[in-house]
Each structure stands twice: as structure tokens, then as C-alpha cells.
Coordinates of C-alpha atoms in Angstrom, one line a residue:
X447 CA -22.6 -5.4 -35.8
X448 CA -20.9 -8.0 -33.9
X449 CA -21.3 -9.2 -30.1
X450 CA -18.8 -6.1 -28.4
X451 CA -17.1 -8.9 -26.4
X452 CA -16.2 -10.9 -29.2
X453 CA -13.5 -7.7 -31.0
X454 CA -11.9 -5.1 -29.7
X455 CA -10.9 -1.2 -30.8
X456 CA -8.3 -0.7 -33.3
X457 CA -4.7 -0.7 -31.8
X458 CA -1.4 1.1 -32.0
X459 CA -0.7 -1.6 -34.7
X460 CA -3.4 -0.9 -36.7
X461 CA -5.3 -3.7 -36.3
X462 CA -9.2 -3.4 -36.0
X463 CA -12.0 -5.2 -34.9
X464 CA -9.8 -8.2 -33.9
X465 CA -11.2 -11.7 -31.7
X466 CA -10.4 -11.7 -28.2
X467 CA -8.7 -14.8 -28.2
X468 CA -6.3 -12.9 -30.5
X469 CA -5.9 -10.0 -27.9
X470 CA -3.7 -11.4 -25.6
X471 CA -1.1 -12.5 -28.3
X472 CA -1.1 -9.0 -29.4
X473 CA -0.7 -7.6 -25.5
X474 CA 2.1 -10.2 -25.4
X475 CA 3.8 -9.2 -28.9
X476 CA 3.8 -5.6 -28.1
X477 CA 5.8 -6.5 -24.6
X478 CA 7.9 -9.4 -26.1
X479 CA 5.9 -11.8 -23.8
X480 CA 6.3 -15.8 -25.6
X481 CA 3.2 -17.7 -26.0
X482 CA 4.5 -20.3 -23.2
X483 CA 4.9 -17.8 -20.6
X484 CA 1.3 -18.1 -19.0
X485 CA 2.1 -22.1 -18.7
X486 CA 4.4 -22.0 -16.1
X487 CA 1.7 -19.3 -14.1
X488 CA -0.4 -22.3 -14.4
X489 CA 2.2 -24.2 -12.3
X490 CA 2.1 -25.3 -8.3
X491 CA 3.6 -22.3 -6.0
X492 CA 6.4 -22.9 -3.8
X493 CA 6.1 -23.0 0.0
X494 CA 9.7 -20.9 -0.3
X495 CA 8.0 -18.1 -1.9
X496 CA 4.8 -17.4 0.8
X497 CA 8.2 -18.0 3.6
X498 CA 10.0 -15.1 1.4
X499 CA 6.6 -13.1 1.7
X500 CA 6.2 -13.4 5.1
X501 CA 9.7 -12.7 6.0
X502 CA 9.0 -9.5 3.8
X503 CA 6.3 -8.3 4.9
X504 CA 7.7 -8.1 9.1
X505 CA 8.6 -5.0 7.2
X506 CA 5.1 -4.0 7.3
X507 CA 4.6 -4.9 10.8
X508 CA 7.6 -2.6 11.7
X509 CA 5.4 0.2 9.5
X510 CA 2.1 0.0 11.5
X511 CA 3.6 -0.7 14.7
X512 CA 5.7 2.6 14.5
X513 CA 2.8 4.4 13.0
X514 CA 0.2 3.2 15.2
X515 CA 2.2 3.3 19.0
X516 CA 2.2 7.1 19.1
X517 CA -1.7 6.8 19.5
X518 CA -1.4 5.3 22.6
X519 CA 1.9 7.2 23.4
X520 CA 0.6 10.4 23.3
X521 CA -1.8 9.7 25.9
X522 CA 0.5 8.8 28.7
X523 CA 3.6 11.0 27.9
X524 CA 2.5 13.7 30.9
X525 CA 5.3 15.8 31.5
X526 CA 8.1 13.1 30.8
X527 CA 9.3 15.6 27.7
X528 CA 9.8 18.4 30.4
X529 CA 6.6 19.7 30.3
X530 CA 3.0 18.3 29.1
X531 CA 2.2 18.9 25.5
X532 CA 0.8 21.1 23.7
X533 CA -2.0 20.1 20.4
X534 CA 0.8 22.1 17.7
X535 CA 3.4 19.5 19.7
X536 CA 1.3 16.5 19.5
X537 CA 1.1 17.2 15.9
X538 CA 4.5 17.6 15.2
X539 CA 5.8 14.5 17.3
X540 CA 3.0 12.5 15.4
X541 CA 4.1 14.5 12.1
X542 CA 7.6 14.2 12.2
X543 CA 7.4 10.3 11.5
X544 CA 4.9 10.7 8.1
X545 CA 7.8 13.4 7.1
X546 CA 10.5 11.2 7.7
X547 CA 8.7 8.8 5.6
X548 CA 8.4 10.9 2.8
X549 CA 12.2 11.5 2.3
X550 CA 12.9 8.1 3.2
X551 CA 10.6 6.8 0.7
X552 CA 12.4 9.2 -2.1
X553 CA 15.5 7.9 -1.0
X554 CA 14.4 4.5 -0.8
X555 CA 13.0 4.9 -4.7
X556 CA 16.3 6.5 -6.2
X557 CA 18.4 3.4 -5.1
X558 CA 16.4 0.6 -5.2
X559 CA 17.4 -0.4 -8.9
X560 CA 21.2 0.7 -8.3
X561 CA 21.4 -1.5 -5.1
X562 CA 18.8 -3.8 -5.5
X563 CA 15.5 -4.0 -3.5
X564 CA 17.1 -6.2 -0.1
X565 CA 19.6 -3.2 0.4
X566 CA 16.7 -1.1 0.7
X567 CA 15.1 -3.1 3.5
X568 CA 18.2 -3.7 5.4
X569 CA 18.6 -0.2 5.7
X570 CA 15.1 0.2 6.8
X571 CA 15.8 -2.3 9.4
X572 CA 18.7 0.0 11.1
X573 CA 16.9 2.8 10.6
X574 CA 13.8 1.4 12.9
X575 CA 16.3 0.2 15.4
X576 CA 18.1 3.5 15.6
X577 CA 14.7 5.3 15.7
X578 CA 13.2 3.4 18.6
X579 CA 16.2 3.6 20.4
X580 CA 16.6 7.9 20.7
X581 CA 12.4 7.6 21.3
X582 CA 13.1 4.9 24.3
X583 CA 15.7 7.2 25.9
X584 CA 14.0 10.9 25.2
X585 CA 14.0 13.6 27.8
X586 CA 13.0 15.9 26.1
X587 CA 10.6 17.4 23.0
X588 CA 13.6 17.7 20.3
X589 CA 15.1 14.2 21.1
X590 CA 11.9 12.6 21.3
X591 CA 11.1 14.4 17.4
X592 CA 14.4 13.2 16.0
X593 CA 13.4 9.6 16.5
X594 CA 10.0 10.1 15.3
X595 CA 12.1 11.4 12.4
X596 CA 14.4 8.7 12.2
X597 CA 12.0 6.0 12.3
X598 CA 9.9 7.9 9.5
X599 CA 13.1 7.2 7.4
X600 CA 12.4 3.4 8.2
X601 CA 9.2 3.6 7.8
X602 CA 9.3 5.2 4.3
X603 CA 11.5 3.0 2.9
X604 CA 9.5 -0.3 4.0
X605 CA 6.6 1.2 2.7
X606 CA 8.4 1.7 -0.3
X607 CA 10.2 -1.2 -1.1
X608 CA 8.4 -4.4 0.4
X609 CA 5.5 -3.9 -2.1
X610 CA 7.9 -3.3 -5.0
X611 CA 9.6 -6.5 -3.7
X612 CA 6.6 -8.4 -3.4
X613 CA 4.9 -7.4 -6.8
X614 CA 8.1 -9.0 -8.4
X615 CA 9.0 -11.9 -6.7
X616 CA 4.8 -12.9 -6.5
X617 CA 3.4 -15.2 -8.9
X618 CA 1.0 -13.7 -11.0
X619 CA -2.5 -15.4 -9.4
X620 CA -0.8 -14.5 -6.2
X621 CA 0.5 -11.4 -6.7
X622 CA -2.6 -9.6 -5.2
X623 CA -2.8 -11.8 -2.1
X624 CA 1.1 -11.8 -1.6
X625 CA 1.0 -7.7 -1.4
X626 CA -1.8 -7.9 0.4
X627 CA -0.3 -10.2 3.2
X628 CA 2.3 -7.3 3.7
X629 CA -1.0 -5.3 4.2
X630 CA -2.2 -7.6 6.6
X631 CA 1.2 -7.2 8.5
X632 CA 0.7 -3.4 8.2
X633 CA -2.7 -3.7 10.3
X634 CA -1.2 -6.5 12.2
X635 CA 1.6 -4.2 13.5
X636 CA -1.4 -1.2 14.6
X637 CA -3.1 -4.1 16.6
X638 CA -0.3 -5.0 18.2
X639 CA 0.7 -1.5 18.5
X640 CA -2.4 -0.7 20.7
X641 CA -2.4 -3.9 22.7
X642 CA 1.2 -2.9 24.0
X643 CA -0.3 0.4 24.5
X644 CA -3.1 -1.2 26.5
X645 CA -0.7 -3.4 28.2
X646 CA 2.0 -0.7 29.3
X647 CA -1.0 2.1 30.0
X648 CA -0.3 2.3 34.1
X649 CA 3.3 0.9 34.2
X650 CA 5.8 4.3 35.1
X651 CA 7.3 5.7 31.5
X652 CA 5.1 2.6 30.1
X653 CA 5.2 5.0 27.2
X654 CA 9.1 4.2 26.6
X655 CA 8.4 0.5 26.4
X656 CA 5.7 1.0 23.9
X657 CA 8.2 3.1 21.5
X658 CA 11.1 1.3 22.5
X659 CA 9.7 -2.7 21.4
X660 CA 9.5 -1.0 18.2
X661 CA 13.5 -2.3 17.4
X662 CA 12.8 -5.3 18.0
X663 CA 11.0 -6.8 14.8
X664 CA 13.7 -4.8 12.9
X665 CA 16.4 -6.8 14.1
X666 CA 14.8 -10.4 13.2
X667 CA 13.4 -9.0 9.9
X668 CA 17.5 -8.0 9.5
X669 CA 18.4 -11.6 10.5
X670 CA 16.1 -13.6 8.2
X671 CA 16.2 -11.5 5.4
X672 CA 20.0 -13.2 4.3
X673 CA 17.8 -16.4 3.3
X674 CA 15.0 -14.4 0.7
X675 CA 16.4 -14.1 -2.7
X676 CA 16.4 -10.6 -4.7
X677 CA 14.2 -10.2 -7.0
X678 CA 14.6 -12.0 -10.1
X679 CA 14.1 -9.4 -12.5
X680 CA 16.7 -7.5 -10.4
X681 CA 19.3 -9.9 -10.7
X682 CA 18.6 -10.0 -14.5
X683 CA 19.1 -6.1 -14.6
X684 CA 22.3 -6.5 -13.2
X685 CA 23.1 -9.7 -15.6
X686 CA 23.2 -12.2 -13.0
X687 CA 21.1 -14.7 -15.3
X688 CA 22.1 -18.0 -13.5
X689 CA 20.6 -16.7 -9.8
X690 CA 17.6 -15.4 -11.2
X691 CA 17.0 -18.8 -13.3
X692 CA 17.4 -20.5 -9.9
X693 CA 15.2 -17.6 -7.8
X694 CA 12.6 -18.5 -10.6
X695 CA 12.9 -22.2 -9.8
X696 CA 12.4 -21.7 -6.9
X697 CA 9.1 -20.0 -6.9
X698 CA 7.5 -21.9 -9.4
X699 CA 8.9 -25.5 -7.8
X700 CA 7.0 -28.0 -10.6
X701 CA 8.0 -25.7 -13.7
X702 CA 10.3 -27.6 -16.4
X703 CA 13.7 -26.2 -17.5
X704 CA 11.7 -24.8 -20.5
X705 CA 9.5 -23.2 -18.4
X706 CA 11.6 -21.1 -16.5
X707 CA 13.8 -20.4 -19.7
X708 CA 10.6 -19.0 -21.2
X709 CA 9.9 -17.1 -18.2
X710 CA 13.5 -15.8 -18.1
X711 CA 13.2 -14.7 -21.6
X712 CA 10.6 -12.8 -21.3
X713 CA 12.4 -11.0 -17.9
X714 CA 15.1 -10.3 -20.4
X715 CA 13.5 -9.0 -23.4
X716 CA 11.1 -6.4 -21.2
X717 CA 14.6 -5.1 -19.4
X718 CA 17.1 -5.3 -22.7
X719 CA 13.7 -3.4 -24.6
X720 CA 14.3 -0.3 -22.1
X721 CA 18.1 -0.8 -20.8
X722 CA 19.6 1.4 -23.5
X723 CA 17.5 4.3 -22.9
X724 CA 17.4 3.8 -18.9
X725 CA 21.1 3.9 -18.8
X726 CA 21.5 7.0 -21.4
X727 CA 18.9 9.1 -18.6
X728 CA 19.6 10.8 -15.8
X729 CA 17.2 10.2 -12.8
X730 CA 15.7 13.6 -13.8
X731 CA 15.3 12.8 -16.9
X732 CA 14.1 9.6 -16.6
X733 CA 11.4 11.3 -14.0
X734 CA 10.3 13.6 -17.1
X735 CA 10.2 10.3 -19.1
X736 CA 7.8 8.8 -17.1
X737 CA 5.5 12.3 -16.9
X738 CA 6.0 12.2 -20.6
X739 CA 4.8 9.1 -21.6
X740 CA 1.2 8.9 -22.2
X741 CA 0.5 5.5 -20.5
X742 CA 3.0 5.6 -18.2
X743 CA 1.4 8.6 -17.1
X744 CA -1.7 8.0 -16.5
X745 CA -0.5 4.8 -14.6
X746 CA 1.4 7.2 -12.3
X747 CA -2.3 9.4 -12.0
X748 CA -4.3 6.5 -11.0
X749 CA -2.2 4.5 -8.8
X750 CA -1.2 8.2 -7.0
X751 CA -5.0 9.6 -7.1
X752 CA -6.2 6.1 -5.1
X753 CA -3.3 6.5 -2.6
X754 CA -4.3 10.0 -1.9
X755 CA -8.0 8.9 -1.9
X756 CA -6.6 6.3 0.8
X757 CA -4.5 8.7 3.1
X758 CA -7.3 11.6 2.7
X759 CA -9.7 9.1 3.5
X760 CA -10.0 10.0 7.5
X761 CA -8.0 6.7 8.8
X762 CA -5.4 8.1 9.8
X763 CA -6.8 10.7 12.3
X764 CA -8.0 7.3 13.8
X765 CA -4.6 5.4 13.8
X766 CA -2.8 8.6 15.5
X767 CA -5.3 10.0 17.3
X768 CA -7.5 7.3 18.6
X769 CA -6.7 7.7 21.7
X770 CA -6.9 11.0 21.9
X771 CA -10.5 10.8 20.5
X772 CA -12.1 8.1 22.2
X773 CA -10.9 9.8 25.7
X774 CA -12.8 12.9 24.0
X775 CA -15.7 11.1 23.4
X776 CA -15.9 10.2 27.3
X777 CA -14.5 6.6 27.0
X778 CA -12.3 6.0 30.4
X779 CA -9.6 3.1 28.6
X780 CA -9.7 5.1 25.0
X781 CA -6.2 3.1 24.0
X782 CA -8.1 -0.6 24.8
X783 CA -11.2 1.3 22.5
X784 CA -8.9 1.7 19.7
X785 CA -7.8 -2.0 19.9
X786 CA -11.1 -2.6 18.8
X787 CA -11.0 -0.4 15.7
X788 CA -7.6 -1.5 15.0
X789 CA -8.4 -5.2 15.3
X790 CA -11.5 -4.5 13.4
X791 CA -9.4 -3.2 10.7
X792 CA -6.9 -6.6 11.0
X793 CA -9.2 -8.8 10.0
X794 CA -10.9 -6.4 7.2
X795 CA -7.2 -6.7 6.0
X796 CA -6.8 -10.6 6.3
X797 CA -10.7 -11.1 4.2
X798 CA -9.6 -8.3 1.9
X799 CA -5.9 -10.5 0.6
X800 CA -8.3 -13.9 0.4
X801 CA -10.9 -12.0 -1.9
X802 CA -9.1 -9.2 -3.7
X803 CA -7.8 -11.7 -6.8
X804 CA -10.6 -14.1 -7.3
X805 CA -13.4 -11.6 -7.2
X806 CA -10.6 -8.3 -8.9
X807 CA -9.5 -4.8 -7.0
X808 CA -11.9 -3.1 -9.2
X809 CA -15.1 -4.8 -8.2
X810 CA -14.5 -4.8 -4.6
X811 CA -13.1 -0.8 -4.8
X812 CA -16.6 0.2 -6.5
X813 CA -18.4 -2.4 -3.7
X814 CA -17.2 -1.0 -0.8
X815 CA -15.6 2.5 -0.9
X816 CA -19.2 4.4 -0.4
X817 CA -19.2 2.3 3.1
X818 CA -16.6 4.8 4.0
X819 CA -18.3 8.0 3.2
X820 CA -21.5 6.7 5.0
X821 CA -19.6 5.7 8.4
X822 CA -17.8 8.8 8.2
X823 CA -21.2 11.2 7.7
X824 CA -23.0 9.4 10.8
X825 CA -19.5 10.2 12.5
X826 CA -19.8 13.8 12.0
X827 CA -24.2 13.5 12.7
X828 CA -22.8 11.9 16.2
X829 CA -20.4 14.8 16.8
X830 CA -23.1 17.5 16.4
X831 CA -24.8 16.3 19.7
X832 CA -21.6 15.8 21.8
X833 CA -21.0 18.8 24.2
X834 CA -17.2 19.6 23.4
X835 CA -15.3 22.8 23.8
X836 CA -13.4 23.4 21.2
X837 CA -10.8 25.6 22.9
X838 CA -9.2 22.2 24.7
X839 CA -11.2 19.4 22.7
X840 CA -12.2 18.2 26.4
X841 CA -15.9 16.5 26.5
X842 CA -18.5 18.9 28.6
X843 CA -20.3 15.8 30.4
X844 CA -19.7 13.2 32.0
X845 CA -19.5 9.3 30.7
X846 CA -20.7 7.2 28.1
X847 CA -23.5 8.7 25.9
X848 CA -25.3 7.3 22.9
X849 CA -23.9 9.8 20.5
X850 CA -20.1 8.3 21.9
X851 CA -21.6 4.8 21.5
X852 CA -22.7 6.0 17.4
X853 CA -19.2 7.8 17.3
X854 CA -17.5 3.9 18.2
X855 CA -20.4 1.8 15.7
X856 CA -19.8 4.3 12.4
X857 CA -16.2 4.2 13.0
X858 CA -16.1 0.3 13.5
X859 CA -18.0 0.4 10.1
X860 CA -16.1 3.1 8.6
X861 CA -12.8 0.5 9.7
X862 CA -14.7 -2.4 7.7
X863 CA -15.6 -0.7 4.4
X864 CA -12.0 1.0 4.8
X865 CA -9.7 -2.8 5.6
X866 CA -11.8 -4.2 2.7
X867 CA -10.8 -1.5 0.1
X868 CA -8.3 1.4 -0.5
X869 CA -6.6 0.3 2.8
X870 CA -4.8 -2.3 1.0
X871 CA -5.5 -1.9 -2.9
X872 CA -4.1 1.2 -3.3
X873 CA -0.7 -0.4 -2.5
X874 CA -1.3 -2.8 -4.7
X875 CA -1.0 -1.0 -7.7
X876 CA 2.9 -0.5 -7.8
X877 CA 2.2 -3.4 -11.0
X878 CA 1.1 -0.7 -12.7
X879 CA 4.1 0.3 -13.6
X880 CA 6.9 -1.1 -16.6
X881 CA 10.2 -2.3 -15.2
X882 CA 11.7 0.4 -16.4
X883 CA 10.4 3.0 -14.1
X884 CA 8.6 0.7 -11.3
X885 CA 10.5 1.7 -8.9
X886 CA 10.0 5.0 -9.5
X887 CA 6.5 5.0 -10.1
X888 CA 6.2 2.9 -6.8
X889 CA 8.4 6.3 -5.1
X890 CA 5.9 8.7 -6.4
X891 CA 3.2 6.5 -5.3
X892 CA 4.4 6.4 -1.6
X893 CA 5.0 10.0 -1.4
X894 CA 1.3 10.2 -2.1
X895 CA 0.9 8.2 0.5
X896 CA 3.0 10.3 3.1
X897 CA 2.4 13.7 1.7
X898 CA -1.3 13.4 2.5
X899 CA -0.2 11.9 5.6
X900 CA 1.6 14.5 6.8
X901 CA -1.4 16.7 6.0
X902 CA -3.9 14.7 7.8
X903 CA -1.5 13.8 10.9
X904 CA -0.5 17.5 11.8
X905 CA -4.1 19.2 11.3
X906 CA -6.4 17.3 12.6
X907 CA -6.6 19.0 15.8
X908 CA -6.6 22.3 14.3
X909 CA -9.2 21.2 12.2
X910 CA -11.2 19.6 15.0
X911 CA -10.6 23.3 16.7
X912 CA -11.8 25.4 13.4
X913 CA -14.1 23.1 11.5
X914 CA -15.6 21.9 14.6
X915 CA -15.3 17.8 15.0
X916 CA -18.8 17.6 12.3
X917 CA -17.4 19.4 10.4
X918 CA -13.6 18.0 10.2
X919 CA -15.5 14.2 9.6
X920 CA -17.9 15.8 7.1
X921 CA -14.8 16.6 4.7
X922 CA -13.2 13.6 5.1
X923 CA -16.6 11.5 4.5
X924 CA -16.7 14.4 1.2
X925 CA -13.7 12.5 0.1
X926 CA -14.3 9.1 -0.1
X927 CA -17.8 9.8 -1.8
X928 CA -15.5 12.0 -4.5
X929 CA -13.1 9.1 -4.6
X930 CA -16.2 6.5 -5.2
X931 CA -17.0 8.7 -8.4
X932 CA -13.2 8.2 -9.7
X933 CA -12.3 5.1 -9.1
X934 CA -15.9 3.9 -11.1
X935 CA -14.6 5.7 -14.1
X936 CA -10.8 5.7 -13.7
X937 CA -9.6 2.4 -12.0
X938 CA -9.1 -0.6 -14.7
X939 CA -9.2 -4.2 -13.0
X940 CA -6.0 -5.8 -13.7
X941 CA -5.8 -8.5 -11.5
X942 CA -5.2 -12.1 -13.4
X943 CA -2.9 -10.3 -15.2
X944 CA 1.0 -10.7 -15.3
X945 CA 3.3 -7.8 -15.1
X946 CA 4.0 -7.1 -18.8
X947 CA 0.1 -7.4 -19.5
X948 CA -0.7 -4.5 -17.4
X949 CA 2.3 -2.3 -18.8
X950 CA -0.4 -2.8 -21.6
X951 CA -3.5 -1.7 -20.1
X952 CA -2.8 2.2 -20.0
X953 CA -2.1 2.3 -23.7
X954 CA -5.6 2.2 -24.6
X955 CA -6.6 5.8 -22.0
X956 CA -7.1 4.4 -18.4
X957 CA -7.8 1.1 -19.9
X958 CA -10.9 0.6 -17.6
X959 CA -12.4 -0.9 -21.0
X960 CA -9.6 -2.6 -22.6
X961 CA -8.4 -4.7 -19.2
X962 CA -11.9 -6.1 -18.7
X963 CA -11.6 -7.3 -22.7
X964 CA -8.1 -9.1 -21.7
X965 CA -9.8 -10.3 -19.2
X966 CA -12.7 -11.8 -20.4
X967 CA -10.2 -13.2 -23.4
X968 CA -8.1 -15.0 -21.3
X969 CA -11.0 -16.6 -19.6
X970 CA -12.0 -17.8 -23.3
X971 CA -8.8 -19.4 -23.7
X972 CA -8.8 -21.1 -20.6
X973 CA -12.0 -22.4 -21.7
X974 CA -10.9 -23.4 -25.3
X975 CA -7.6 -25.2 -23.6
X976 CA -10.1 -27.6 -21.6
X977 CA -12.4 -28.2 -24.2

């Protein structure tokens, strides 16, 4: 028997026990891919395309901001709303915005290949504007929910769209990193979310400022985003061949004419392979479709079973209710405490988009995601000798203790393990998907993100109340260790690989197997090319 790395198992072709160095050409056959394509990957990026990813990703600042200000909003509303609130009304103010999101992403999904994926955003930039507005200007409990609500919408659809936008414009060594940075923004957007919150803490209706500055990144993403391009392989959907040739130019500024024409090909063949039966489908049918199809499929399960893993992970009690829980903990500035968890995570973010393509999601998923269940357990060890009464979640004692200061340290660690892993990677894999139902896949992916959301953001106090705080952190810690266990048997590494490649990877099961073989092939032929 032969070296296992040197064949692989028989394909959907027939073929068995074929050399690696052959694999790719048979990945690329079975997606129309030329064999020129990976050439012009090999080529210089432009400093137009990381300008066009920036500009992007202020879409993800406008999500964390939004997401992360209520933390530090809740904690100084009072009686502004009429009257102070109650834990059901915190909830549902902090709710409201994760269910807004959800619809928004849906909506966001369903039109993004009809109108393209800059429509999308511009609509997501009114949307946040509108939405900060009404919260700005609220009186009272039903205003102040509607623009949580509104700015959900916003929220959903950036969520949405930038990483579909992203994924397609990236190159394909970059793509990881490029998705990432809107990641980074994301984080970026919570720190600066809880600075302003810090900043505006003993200013009269500081709280309205906080909300409020939330329109303003929405209005320059609005005005730059006129000079990004759309996607190219949107503009070849809609047969506007000549501006995505000169999109593609653009991004990969040292490829020949020949180059891009193979590049543009290949665009072409993957969209002209599916157009036919795209067109002839309704959206509910092409929804079955993609439930239907084996690969597809199990795409959809993985990239949705790690974005669950991510929101049911704990973070979120900490981005919405930081405040709230530091100041239970006995911390007298809780807001300026959950800068330092939020900035924690920020730079978690930035390491996680330099490593995630040279060293592959995979390896740094199975590296790092057990950090998480460990700083959550010693969370809920802490909790178990804190005096709190669980009627009004108020700390029975008096300052600083060293279970608070363990509380801070496993969270700070939990926020390390957490930047470095599912926080970003589980957006990353909207390339799992086939053109033909990307942004789809990509909908159903961010509904998994804001249906556990919404789950997470309304119940935690309850759950604090019933569960007790130990026991409320012992569930979530539960869940990472459970996810740990999945990803190291479900999750295939397909970074290094382009767009069509990985289309490929969930025709063999989850392809956990089969995308470390491409891998390790195309390494070979990079080797054979320089010898």
C-alpha cells in the first residue's frame, strides 16, 4: 500500500487512487476552473482592494457600535423612559435590536443577487441613521424599542452582506484576512462603543449621545461607498462583462490581459453552469435546493452549527450586559471595566486576521476554542462565592473582592481564546457556499447568528435569576467544550483555497479529509513549479 498522502479516495468520476498533484486539476474540472486561474492568485494585490475593504468593513463598525452601546446605555437610562426599568425591559430594549437583525438579515439575503450586494449596504446605511435618530430623541419605552428595532434592520443587513461582499471581491490568499478586517471593525466598533460610554457616563442624558453618534459612521460609510466597485462576479450575473474585467484589474493590479480573461472565464462558467436552473426556481424552491443537495447541505450545517457555537458561546451576555455585570460584581466604573474586555477582545481580533490564513481556520479553531470553556467554568467557580441575591441581581457586600477580581481575569481570558477563534471564523465561512446559493447560504448563516442572539440577549437575566449566575456561566462554558468536540470532527480547513475549490470540499462528506489532501497537493505543486 502506498504513502496515504500521495492518492486519494475514489471520486464522483470514478477515478481511484489518483496522485495529488492530479487532485487539484480534477477539483478544477469538476468546477470548470482553467489550469491558469491559480497564476494570476500568485499576482501582487492592489492597494485599491484593502481601500475597498476598509471602506466595507465601517459597516462592521456601525454593527458593534450599535450592538455594544446599549451596555453602557442601560446603565445610565434612570427614569429618562418615564420610569426606571425593569430586567423583562432591559431585555427587550437589548432584544429588540438582535430581532431586528434577524429580519433584516432575511431581507438583506433575498435581494442581495437581484440588486446587487452595494444596494444592500446603502440601505443598511439609512437604516442605522434612522435608527439612531428615534433612540437619540426617545421619551419613552415604545420609541426607545422601535429604534433598537430599526437599527437591528441595519445591523442585520451589514452583518449580512459586507462578508458576502468581502469573500467575493478578496483575493484568494487574502480572503481570510480581508473578512477578518471587517471582524476587526466589528470589535473595533464595541471598543469604541464603551469608550463613548465611559466618556458620556456623568454628562445629563449622556445616554442619548452614546446612541445618537451611532448615525454618524453610517453617513460616511454612505458617502465613500460610490467609489468601491460591486462585486465582480455580480456584475457578471447580471452580464456586465466589461466592468467586471476592469473590477478584476483592478484587484489584481500586475495581472496580464490573459490573466484576468482566465480569471473571468472561470467567473462565467461557475455562474452560466447554475444560471439556468437559478432562474427556472423560485426563492422557495431554490431554499429546498440548497437543503437538498448533499454538499450544499452540509456546507449550510457547518458554517450554521459554528455560528451558533459562536453566539451560544456566552459573549454576548458580556457585550450587552457588561455593565450591568461588572456593577454586580461590586466594580464602581463597570462601563470603563468593560472597555477592558472589549479592548481585550480588539486586539484578539486584529492577531486573529494576521494568523487565521498562514497558520488555516481549522488549526487555530481546534487550538483555541477549549480556552473558552475553561475561562467560562472558573467564571461560574468565581460566582459560587459572591454573595448576590437573586431576586434583584444586587451584590450583598461591599467592594472589590477576589472572587470579582477572578470574575474580570477568566473573562479577560475567556475574551482572548474567544477574539482568536469563533469570534471571527465563524463569519468567515460564507466561502463555503457555490455562487449559486451564496447569498443565501450567507442569510441562513446570519440568522444563526441572530436567532441565538436573540436567545442569549433576552434571557440572561432570567437565567442569572433561575440558574443562579454559576450556573447560567456553567452552560455556556458546557457549550464551547461541546462545540470543541464538533468542530475537531466536522470543520474542514479550507483556507489557501479559491472559491470554486471549496464548492468542492463538501462533496467528499464534510470534507475534513479531502481539503487537507488539496491542500497538501497544492503545496506539492508549488514545490514542483520551483524546482
Amino acid at each position: 500500500m502506498g504513502n496515504p498522502t500521495d492518492t486519494v479516495s475514489q471520486s464522483k468520476d470514478g477515478s481511484e487512487d489518483l496522485p495529488l498533484a492530479e487532485q487539484i486539476s480534477i477539483a478544477k474540472g469538476h468546477a470548470g476552473v482553467p489550469d491558469s486561474i491559480d497564476e494570476i492568485e500568485k499576482t501582487s494585490t492592489s492597494k485599491f482592494t484593502w481601500l475597498v475593504a476598509i471602506t466595507a468593513s465601517i459597516g462592521g463598525l456601525l454593527f458593534g457600535y450599535d450592538t455594544g452601546i446599549i451596555s453602557g446605555a442601560l446603565v445610565y437610562l434612570g427614569d429618562d423612559l418615564g420610569h426606571p426599568l425593569s430586567s423583562s425591559e432591559k431585555e427587550l430594549v437589548t432584544s429588540l435590536c438582535s430581532a431586528g437583525a434577524f429580519v433584516g438579515a432575511i431581507v438583506a439575503g433575498l435581494s442581495a443577487d437581484k440588486y446587487g450586494r452595494k444596494a444592500a449596504i446603502y440601505a443598511g446605511c439609512l437604516l442605522f441613521t434612522v435608527g439612531a435618530l428615534i433612540q437619540a430623541t426617545s421619551y419613552s419605552l415604545p420609541q426607545m424599542a422601535a429604534g433598537r428595532l430599526i437599527v437591528g434592520f441595519g445591523v442585520g443587513s451589514a452583518a449580512m452582506i459586507v462578508p458576502l461582499y468581502l469573500a467575493e471581491i478578496a483575493p484568494t490568499r487574502y480572503r481570510g484576512r480581508m473578512i477578518g478586517l471587517n471582524n476587526t471593525s466589528v470589535t473595533g466598533g464595541q471598543v469604541i462603543s464603551y469608550a463613548i460610554g465611559a466618556a458620556f457616563a456623568n454628562v445629563p442624558n449622556g445616554w442619548r449621545y452614546m446612541v445618537g453618534l451611532g448615525g454618524l459612521p453610517s453617513v460616511v460609510l454612505a458617502c465613500l461607498l460610490r467609489f468601491c466597485p460591486e462585486s465582480p462576479r455580480q456584475l457578471v450575473y447580471h452580464g456586465k462583462i466589461e466592468e467586471a474585467r476592469a473590477v478584476i484589474s483592478k484587484i489584481f493590479k500586475d495581472a496580464t490581459p490573459e490573466m484576468v480573461d482566465d480569471k473571468l472565464r472561470t467567473i462565467e462558467f461557475s455562474i452560466n453552469q447554475h444560471r439556468e436552473t437559478l432562474e427556472a426556481l423560485s426563492r422557495w424552491a431554490a431554499v429546498k435546493e440548497m437543503h437538498n443537495n448533499p454538499a450544499t447541505f452540509r456546507a449550510l450545517l457547518c458554517a450554521c452549527t459554528l455560528m451558533v457555537i459562536s453566539q451560544m458561546s456566552g459573549f454576548n451576555t458580556l457585550m450587552y450586559y457588561s455593565g450591568t455585570l461588572f456593577s454586580l460584581v461590586g466594580f464602581s466604573n463597570p462601563v470603563a471595566v468593560g472597555l477592558v474586555v472589549a479592548g481585550t477582545n480588539f486586539i484578539m481580533t486584529m492577531l486573529n486576521a494576521l494568523i487565521v490564513d498562514p497558520y488555516g481556520r481549522r488549526r487555530v479553531l481546534i487550538s483555541t476554542v477549549w480556552g473558552m470553556s475553561l475561562g467560562l467554568l472558573a467564571v461560574a467557580i468565581a460566582f459560587h462565592f459572591l454573595p448576590v441575591n437573586l431576586e434583584t441581581l444586587e451584590l450583598q457586600a461591599s467592594g472589590v473582592s477576589t472572587p470579582a477580581i477572578v470574575v474580570l481575569v477568566s473573562i479577560i481570558w475567556f475574551c482572548i481564546f474567544y477574539g482568536l477563534s469563533v469570534g471571527n471564523i465563524a463569519w468567515m465561512s460564507t466561502d463555503f457556499f457555490p455562487m449559486e446559493v451564496r447569498a443565501m447560504g450567507t442569510t441562513w448563516m446570519t440568522c444563526c447568528n441572530w436567532g441565538p442572539n436573540i436567545i442569549v440577549s433576552s434571557t440572561f437575566l432570567t437565567m442569572m435569576k433561575s440558574l443562579t449566575p454559576s450556573g447560567a456561566f456553567g452552560f455556556y462554558s458546557a457549550i464551547c467544550f461541546i462545540g470543541w468536540i464538533l468542530i475537531i470532527f466536522f470543520y474542514p480547513e479550507v483556507s489557501g483555497l479559491t472559491l470554486e475549490e471549496v464548492s468542492e470540499v463538501f462533496k467528499h462528506g464534510f470534507g475534513v479529509k479531502y481539503a487537507r489532501q488539496l491542500r497538501k497537493a497544492r503545496l506539492q505543486q508549488l514545490k514542483q513549479n520551483v524546482a
